[in-house]
mmCIF file of the C-alpha atoms, coordinates in Angstrom:
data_MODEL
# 
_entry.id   MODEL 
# 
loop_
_atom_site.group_PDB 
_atom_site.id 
_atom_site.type_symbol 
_atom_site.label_atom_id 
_atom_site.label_alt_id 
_atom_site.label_comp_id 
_atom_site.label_asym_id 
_atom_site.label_entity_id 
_atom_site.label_seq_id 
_atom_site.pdbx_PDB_ins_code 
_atom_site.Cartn_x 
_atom_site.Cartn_y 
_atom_site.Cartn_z 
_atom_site.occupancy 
_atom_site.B_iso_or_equiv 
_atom_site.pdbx_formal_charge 
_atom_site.auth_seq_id 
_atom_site.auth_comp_id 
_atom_site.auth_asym_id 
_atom_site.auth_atom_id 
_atom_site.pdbx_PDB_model_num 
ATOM 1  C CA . UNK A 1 1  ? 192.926 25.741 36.268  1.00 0.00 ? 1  UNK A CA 1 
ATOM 2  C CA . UNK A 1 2  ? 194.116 24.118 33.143  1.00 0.00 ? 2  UNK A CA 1 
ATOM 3  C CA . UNK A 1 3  ? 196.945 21.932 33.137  1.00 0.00 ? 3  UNK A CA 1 
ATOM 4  C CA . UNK A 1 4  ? 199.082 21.170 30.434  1.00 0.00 ? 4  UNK A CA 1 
ATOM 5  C CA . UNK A 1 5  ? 198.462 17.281 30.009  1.00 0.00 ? 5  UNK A CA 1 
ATOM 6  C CA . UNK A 1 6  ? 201.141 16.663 26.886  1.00 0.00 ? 6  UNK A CA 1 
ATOM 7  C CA . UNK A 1 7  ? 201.642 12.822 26.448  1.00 0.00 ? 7  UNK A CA 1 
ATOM 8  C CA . UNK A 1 8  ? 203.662 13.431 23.460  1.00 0.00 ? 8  UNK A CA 1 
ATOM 9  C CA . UNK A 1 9  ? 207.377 12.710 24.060  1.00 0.00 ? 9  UNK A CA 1 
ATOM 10 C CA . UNK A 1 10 ? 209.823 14.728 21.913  1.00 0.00 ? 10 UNK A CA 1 
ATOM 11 C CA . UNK A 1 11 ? 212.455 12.894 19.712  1.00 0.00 ? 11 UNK A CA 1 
ATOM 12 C CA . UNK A 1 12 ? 215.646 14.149 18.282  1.00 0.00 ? 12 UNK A CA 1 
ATOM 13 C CA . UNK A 1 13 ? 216.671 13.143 14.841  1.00 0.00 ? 13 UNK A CA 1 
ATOM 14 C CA . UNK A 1 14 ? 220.222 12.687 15.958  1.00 0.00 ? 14 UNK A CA 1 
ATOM 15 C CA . UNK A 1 15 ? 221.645 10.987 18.413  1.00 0.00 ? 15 UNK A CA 1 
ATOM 16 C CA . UNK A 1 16 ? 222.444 13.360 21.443  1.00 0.00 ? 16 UNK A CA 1 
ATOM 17 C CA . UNK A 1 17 ? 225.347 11.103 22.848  1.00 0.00 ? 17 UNK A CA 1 
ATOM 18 C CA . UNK A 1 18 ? 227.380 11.076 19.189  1.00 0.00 ? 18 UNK A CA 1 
ATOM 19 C CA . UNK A 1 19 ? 226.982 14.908 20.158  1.00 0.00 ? 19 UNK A CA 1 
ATOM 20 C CA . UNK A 1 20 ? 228.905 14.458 23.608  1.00 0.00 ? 20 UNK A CA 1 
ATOM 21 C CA . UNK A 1 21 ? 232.282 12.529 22.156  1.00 0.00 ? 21 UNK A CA 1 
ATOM 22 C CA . UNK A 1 22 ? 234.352 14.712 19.681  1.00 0.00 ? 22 UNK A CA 1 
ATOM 23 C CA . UNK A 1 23 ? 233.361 12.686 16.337  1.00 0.00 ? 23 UNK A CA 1 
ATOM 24 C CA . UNK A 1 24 ? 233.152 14.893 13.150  1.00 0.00 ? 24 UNK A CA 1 
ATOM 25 C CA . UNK A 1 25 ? 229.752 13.119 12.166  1.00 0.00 ? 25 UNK A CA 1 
ATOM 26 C CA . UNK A 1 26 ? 226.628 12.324 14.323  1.00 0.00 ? 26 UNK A CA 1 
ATOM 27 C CA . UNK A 1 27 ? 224.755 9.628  13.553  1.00 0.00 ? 27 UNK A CA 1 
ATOM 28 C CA . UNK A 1 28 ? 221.199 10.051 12.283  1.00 0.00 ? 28 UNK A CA 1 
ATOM 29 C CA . UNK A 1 29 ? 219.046 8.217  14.431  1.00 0.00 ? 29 UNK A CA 1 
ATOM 30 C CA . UNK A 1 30 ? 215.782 7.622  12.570  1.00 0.00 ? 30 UNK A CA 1 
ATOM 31 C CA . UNK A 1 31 ? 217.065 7.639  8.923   1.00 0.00 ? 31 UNK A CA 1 
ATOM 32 C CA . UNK A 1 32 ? 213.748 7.059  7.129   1.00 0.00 ? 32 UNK A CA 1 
ATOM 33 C CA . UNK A 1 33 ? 212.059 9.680  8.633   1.00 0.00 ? 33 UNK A CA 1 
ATOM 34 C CA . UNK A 1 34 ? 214.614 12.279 7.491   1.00 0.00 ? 34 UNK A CA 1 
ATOM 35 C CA . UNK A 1 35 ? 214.836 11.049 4.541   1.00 0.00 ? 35 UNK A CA 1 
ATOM 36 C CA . UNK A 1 36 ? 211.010 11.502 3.921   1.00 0.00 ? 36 UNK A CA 1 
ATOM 37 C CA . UNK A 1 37 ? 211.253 14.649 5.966   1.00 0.00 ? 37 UNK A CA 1 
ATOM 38 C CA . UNK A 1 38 ? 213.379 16.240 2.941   1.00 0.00 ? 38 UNK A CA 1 
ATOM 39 C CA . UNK A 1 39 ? 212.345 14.131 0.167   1.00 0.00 ? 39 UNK A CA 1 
ATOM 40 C CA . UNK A 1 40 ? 209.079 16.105 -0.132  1.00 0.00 ? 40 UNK A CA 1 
ATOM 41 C CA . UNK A 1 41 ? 210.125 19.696 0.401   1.00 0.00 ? 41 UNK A CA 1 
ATOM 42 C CA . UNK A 1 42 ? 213.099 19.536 -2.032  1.00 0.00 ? 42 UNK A CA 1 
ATOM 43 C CA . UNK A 1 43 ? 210.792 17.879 -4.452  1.00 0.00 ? 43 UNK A CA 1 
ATOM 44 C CA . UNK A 1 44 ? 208.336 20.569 -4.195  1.00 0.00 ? 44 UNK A CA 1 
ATOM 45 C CA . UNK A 1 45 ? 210.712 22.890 -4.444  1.00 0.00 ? 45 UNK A CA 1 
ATOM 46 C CA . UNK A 1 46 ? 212.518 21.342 -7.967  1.00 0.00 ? 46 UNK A CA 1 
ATOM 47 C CA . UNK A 1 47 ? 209.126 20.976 -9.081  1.00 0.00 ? 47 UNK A CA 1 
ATOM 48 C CA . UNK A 1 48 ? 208.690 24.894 -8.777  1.00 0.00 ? 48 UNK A CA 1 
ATOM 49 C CA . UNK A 1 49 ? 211.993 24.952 -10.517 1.00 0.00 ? 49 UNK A CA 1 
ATOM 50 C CA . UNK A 1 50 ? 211.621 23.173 -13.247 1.00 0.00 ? 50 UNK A CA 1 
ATOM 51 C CA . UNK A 1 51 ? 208.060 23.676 -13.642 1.00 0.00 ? 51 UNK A CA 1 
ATOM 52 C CA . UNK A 1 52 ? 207.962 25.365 -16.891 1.00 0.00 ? 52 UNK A CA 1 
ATOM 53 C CA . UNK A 1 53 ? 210.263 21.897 -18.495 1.00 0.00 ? 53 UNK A CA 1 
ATOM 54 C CA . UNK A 1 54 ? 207.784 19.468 -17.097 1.00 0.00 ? 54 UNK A CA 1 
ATOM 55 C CA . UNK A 1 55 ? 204.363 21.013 -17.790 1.00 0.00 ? 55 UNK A CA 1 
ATOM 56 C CA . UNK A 1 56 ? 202.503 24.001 -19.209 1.00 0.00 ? 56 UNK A CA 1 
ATOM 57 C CA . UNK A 1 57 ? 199.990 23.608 -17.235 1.00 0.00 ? 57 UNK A CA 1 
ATOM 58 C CA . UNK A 1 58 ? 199.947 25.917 -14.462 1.00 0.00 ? 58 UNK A CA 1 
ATOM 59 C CA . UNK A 1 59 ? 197.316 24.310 -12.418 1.00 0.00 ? 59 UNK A CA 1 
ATOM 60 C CA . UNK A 1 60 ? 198.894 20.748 -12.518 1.00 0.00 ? 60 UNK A CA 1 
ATOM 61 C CA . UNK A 1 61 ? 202.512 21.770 -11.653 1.00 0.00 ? 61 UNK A CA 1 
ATOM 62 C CA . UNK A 1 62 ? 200.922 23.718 -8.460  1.00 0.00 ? 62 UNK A CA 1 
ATOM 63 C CA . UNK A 1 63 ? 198.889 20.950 -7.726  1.00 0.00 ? 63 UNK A CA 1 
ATOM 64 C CA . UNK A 1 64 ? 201.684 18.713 -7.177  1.00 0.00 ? 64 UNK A CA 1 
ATOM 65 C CA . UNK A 1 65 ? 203.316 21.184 -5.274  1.00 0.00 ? 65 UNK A CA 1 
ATOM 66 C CA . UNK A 1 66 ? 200.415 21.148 -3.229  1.00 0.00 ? 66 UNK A CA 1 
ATOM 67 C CA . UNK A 1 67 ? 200.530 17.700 -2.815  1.00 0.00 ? 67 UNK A CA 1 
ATOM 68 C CA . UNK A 1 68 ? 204.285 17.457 -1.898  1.00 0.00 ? 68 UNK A CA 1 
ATOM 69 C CA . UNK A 1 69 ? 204.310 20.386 0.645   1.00 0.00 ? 69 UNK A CA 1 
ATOM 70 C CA . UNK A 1 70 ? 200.372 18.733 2.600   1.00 0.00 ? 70 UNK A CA 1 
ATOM 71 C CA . UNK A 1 71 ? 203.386 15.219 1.988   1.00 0.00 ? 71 UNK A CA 1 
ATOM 72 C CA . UNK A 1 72 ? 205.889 16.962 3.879   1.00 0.00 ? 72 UNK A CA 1 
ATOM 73 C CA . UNK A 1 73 ? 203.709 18.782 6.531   1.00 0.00 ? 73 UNK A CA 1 
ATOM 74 C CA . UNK A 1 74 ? 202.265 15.177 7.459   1.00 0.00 ? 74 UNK A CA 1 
ATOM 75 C CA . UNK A 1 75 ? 205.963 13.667 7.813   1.00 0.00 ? 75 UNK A CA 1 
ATOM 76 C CA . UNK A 1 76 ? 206.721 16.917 9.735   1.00 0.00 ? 76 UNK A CA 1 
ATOM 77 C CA . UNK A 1 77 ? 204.042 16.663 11.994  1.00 0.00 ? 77 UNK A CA 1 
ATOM 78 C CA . UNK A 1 78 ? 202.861 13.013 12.235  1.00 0.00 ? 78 UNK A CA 1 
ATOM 79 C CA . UNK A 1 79 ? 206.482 11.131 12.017  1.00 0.00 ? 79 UNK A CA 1 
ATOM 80 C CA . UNK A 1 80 ? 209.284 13.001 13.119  1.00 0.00 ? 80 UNK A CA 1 
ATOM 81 C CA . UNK A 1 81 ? 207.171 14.824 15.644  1.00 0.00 ? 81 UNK A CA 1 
ATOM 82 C CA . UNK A 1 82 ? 208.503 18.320 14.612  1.00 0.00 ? 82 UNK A CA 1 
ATOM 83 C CA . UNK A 1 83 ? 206.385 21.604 15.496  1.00 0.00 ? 83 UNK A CA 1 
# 
């Protein structure tokens, strides 16, 4: 039988016990990794934007969108642990 052997522990972003007392704002636990988390997608996504101001060239404005969004997945995946 196979057995789900998941060493990977899951961490909020937050902090769960801000959550519990009645404060407007939570605290962001890991601050760099959001940061980095939503650098590179709204980059990539003001770089779409914008595209046409920065560059004519269609194949270097989508390859540094490219590069931001494989940027972002690796955050997402590799440092805030997100699925």
């Amino acid at each position: 039988m196979l057995q789900d052997n998941d060493d990977t522990e899951e961490v909020s972003l937050f902090d769960a016990e801000e959550e519990k007392t009645n404060r407007p704002k939570s605290k962001i636990r890991h601050p760099v990794a959001s940061f980095f988390h939503l650098f590179f997608r709204v980059s990539a996504i003001i770089v779409y934007l914008l595209c046409e101001l920065l560059s004519s060239s269609f194949i270097a404005y989508m390859v540094t969108i490219i590069l931001l969004l494989s940027r972002d997945f690796w955050a997402v995946k590799n440092v805030t642990g997100r699925d």
